[in-house]
PDB file of N, CA and C in Angstrom:
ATOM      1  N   UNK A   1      17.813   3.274 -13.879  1.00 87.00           N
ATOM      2  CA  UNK A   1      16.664   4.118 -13.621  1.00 87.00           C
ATOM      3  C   UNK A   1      16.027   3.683 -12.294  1.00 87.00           C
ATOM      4  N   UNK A   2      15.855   4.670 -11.429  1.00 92.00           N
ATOM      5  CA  UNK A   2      15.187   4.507  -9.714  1.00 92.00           C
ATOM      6  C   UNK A   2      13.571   4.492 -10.198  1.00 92.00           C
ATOM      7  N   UNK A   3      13.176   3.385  -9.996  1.00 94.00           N
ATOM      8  CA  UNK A   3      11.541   2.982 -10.020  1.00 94.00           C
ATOM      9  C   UNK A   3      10.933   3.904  -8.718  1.00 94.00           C
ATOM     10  N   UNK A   4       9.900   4.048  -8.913  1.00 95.00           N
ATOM     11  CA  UNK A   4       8.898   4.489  -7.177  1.00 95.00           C
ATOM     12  C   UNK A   4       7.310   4.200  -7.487  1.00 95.00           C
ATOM     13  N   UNK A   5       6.923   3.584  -6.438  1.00 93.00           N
ATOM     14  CA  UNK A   5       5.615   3.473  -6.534  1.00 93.00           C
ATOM     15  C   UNK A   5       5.024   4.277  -5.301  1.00 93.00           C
ATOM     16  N   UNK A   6       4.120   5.516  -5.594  1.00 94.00           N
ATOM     17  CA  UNK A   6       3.287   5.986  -4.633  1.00 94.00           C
ATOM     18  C   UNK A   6       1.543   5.626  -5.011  1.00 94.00           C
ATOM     19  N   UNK A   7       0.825   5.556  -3.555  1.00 94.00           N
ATOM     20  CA  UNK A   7      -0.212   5.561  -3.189  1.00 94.00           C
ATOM     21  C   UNK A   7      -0.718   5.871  -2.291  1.00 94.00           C
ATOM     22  N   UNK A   8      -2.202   6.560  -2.368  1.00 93.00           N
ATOM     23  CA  UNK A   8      -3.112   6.759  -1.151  1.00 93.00           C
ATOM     24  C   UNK A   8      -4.325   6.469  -1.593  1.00 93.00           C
ATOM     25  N   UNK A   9      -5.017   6.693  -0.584  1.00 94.00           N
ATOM     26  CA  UNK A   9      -6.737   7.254  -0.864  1.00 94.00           C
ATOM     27  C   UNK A   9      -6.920   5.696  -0.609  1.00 94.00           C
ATOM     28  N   UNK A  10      -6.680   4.547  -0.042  1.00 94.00           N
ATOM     29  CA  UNK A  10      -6.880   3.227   0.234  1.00 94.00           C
ATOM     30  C   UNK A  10      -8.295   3.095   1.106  1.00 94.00           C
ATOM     31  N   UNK A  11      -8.853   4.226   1.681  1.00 94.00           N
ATOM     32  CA  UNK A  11      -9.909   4.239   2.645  1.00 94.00           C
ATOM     33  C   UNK A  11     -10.313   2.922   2.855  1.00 94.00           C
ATOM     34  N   UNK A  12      -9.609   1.977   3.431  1.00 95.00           N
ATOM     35  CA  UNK A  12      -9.965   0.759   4.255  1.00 95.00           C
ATOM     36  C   UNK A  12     -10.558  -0.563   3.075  1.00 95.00           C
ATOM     37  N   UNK A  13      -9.999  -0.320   2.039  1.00 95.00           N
ATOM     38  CA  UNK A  13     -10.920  -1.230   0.939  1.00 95.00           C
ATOM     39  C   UNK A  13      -9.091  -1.935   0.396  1.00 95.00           C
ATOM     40  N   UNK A  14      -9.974  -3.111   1.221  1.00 95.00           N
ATOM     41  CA  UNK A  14      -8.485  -4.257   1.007  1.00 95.00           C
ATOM     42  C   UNK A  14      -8.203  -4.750  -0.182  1.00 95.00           C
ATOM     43  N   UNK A  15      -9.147  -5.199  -0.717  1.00 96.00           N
ATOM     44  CA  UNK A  15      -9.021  -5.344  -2.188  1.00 96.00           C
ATOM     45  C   UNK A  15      -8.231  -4.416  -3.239  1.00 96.00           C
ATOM     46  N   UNK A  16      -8.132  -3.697  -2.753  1.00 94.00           N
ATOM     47  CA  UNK A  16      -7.887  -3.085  -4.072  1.00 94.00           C
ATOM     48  C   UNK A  16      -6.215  -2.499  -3.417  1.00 94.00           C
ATOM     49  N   UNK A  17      -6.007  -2.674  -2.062  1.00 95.00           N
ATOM     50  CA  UNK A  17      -4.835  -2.293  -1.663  1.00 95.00           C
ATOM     51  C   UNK A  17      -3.997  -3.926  -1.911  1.00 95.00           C
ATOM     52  N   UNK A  18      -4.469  -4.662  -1.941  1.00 95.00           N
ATOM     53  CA  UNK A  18      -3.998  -6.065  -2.242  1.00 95.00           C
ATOM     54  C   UNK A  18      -3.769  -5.966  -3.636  1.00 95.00           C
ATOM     55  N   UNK A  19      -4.642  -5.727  -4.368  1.00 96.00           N
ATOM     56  CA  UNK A  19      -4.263  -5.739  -5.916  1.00 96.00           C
ATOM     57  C   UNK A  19      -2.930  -4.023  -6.124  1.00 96.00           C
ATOM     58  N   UNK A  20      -3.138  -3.755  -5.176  1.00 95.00           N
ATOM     59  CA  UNK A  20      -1.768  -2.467  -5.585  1.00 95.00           C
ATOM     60  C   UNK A  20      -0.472  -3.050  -5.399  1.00 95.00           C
ATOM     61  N   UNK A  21      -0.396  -3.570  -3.585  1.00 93.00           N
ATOM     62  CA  UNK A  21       0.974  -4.051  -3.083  1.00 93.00           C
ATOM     63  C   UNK A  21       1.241  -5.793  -4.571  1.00 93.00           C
ATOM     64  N   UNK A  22       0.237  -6.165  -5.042  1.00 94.00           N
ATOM     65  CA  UNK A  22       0.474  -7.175  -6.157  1.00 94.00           C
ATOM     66  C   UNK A  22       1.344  -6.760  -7.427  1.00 94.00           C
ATOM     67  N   UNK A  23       0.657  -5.237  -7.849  1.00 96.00           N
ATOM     68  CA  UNK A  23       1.832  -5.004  -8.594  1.00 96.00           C
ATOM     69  C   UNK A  23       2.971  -4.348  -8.671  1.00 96.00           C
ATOM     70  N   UNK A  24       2.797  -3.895  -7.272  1.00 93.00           N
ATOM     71  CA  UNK A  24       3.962  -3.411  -6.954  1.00 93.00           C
ATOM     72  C   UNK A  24       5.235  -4.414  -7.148  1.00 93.00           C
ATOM     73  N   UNK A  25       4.678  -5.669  -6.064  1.00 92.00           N
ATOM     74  CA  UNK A  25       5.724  -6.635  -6.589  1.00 92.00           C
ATOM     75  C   UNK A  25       6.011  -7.135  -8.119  1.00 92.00           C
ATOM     76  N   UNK A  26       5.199  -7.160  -8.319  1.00 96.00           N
ATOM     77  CA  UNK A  26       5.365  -7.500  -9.935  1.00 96.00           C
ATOM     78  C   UNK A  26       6.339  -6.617 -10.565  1.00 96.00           C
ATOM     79  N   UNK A  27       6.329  -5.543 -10.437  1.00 95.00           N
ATOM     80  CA  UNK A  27       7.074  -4.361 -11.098  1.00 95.00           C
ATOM     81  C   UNK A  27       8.351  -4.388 -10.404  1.00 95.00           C
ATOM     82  N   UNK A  28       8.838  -5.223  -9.116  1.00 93.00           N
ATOM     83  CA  UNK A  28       9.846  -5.665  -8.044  1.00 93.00           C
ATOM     84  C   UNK A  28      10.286  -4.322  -8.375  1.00 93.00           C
ATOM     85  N   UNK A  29       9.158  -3.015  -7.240  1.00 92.00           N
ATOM     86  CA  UNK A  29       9.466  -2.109  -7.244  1.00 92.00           C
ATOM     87  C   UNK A  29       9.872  -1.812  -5.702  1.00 92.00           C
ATOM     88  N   UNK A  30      11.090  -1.208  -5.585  1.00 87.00           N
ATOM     89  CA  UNK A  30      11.515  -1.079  -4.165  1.00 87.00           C
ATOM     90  C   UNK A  30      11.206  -0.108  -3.381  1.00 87.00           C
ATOM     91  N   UNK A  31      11.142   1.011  -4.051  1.00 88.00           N
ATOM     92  CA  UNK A  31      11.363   2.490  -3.604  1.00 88.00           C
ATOM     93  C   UNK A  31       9.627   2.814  -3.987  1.00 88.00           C
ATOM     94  N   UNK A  32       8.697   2.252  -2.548  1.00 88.00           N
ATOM     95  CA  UNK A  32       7.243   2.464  -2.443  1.00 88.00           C
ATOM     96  C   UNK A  32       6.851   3.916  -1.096  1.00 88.00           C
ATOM     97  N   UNK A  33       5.941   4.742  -1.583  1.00 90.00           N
ATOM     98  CA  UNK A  33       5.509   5.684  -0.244  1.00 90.00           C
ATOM     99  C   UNK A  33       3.772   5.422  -0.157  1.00 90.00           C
ATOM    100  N   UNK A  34       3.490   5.359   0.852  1.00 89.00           N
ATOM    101  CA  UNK A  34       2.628   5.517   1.087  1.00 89.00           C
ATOM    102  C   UNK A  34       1.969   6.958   1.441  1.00 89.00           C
ATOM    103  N   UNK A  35       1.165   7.529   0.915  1.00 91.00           N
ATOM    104  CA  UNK A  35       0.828   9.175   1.376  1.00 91.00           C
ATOM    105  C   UNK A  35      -0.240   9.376   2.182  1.00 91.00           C
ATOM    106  N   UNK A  36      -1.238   8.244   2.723  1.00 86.00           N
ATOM    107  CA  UNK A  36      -2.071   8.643   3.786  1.00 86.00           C
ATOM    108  C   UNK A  36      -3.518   7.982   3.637  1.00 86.00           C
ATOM    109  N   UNK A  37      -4.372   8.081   4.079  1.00 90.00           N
ATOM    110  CA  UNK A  37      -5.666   8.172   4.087  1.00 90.00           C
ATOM    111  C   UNK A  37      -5.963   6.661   3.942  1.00 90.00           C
ATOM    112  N   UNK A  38      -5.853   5.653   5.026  1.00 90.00           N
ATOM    113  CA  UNK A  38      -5.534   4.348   4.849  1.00 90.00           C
ATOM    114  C   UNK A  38      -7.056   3.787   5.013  1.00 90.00           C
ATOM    115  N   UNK A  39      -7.447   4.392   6.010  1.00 91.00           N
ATOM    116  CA  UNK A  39      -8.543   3.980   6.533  1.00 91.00           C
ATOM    117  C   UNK A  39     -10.433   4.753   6.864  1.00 91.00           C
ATOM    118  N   UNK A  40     -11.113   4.582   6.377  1.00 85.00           N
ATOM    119  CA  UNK A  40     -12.342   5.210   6.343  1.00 85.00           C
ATOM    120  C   UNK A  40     -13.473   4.673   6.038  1.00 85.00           C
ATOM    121  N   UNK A  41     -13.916   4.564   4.962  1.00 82.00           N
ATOM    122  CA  UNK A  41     -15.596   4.252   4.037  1.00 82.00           C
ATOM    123  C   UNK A  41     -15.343   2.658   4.137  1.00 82.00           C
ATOM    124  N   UNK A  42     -14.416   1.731   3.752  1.00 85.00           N
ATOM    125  CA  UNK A  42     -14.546   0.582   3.417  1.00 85.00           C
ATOM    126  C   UNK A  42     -14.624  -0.303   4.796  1.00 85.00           C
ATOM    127  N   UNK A  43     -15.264  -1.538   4.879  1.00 91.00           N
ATOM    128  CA  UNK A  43     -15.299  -2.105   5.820  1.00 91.00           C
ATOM    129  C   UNK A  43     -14.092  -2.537   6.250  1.00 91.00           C
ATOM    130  N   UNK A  44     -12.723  -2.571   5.902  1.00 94.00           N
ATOM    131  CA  UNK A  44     -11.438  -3.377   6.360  1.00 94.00           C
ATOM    132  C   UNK A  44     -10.310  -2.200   6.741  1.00 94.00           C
ATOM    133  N   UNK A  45     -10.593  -1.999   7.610  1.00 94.00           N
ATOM    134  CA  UNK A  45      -9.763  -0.341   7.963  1.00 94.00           C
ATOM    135  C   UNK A  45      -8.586  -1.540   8.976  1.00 94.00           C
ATOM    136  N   UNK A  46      -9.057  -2.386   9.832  1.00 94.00           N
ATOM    137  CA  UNK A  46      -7.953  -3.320  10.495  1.00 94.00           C
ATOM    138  C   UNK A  46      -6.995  -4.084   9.703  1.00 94.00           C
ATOM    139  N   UNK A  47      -7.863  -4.399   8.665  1.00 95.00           N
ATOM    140  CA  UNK A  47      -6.935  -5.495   7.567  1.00 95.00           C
ATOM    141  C   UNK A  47      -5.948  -5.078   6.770  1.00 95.00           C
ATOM    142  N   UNK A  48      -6.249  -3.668   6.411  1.00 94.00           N
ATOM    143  CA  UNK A  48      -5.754  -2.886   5.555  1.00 94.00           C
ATOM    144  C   UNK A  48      -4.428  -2.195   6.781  1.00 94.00           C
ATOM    145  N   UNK A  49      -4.494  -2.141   7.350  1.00 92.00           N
ATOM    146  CA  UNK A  49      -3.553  -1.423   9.083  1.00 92.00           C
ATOM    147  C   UNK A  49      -2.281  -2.697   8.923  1.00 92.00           C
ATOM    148  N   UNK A  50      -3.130  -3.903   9.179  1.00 91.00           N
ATOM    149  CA  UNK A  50      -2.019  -4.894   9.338  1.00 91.00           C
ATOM    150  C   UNK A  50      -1.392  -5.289   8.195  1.00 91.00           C
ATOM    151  N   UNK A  51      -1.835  -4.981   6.859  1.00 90.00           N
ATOM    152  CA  UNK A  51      -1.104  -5.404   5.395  1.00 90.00           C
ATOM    153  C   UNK A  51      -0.086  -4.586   5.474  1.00 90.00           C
ATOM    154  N   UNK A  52      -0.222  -3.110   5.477  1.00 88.00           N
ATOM    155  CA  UNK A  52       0.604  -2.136   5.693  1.00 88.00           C
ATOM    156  C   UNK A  52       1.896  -2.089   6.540  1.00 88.00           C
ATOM    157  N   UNK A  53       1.197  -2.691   7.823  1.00 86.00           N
ATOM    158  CA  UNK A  53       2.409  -2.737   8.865  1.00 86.00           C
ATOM    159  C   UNK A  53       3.303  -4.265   8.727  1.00 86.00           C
ATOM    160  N   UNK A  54       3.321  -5.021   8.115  1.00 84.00           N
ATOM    161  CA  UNK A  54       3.422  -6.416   7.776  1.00 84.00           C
ATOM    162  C   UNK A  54       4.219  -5.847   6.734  1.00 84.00           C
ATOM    163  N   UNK A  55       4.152  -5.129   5.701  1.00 76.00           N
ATOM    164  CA  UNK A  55       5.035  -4.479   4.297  1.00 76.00           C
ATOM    165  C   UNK A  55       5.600  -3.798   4.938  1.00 76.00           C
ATOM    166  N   UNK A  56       6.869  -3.995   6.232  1.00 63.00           N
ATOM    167  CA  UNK A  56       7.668  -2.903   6.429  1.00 63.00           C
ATOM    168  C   UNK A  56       8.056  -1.845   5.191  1.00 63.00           C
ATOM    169  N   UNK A  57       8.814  -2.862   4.237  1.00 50.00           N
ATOM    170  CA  UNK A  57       9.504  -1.918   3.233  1.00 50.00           C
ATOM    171  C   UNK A  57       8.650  -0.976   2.561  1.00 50.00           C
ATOM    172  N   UNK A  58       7.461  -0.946   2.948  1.00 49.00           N
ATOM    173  CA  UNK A  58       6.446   0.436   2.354  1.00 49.00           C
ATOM    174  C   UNK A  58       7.142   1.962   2.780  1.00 49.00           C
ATOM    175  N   UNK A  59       7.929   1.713   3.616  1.00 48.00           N
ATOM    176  CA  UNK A  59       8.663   3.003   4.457  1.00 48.00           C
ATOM    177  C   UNK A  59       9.906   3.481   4.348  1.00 48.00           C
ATOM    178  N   UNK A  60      10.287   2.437   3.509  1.00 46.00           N
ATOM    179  CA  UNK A  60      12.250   2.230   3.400  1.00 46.00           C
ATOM    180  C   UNK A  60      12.216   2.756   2.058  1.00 46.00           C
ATOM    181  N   UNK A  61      13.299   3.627   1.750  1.00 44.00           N
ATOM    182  CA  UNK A  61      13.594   3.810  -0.065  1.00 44.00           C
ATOM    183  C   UNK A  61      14.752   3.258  -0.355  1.00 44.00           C
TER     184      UNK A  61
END
């Protein structure tokens, strides 16, 4: 069975994008998309940019 983990709506709030990419691994799920809206309302719109770009495999299936 092909696992997938999608997410958005992260609007710059690291926390809680940290606790996602956490279980993602946990679930040693490979096949992840990201759908958009990374950055906005929360104060960590940079932190949240570089977690993202640092998780190449967020892009790879």
């Amino acid at each position: 069975m092909i696992q997938i983990a999608i997410f958005s709506d992260i609007h710059g709030n690291l926390p809680a994008l940290k606790a996602v990419l956490a279980d993602i691994d946990a679930r040693k799920i490979k096949n992840t998309f990201c759908l958009g809206d990374l950055v906005d309302f929360a104060p960590w719109s940079n932190e949240v940019i570089e977690s993202i770009l640092a998780k190449d495999t967020l892009y790879h299936g």
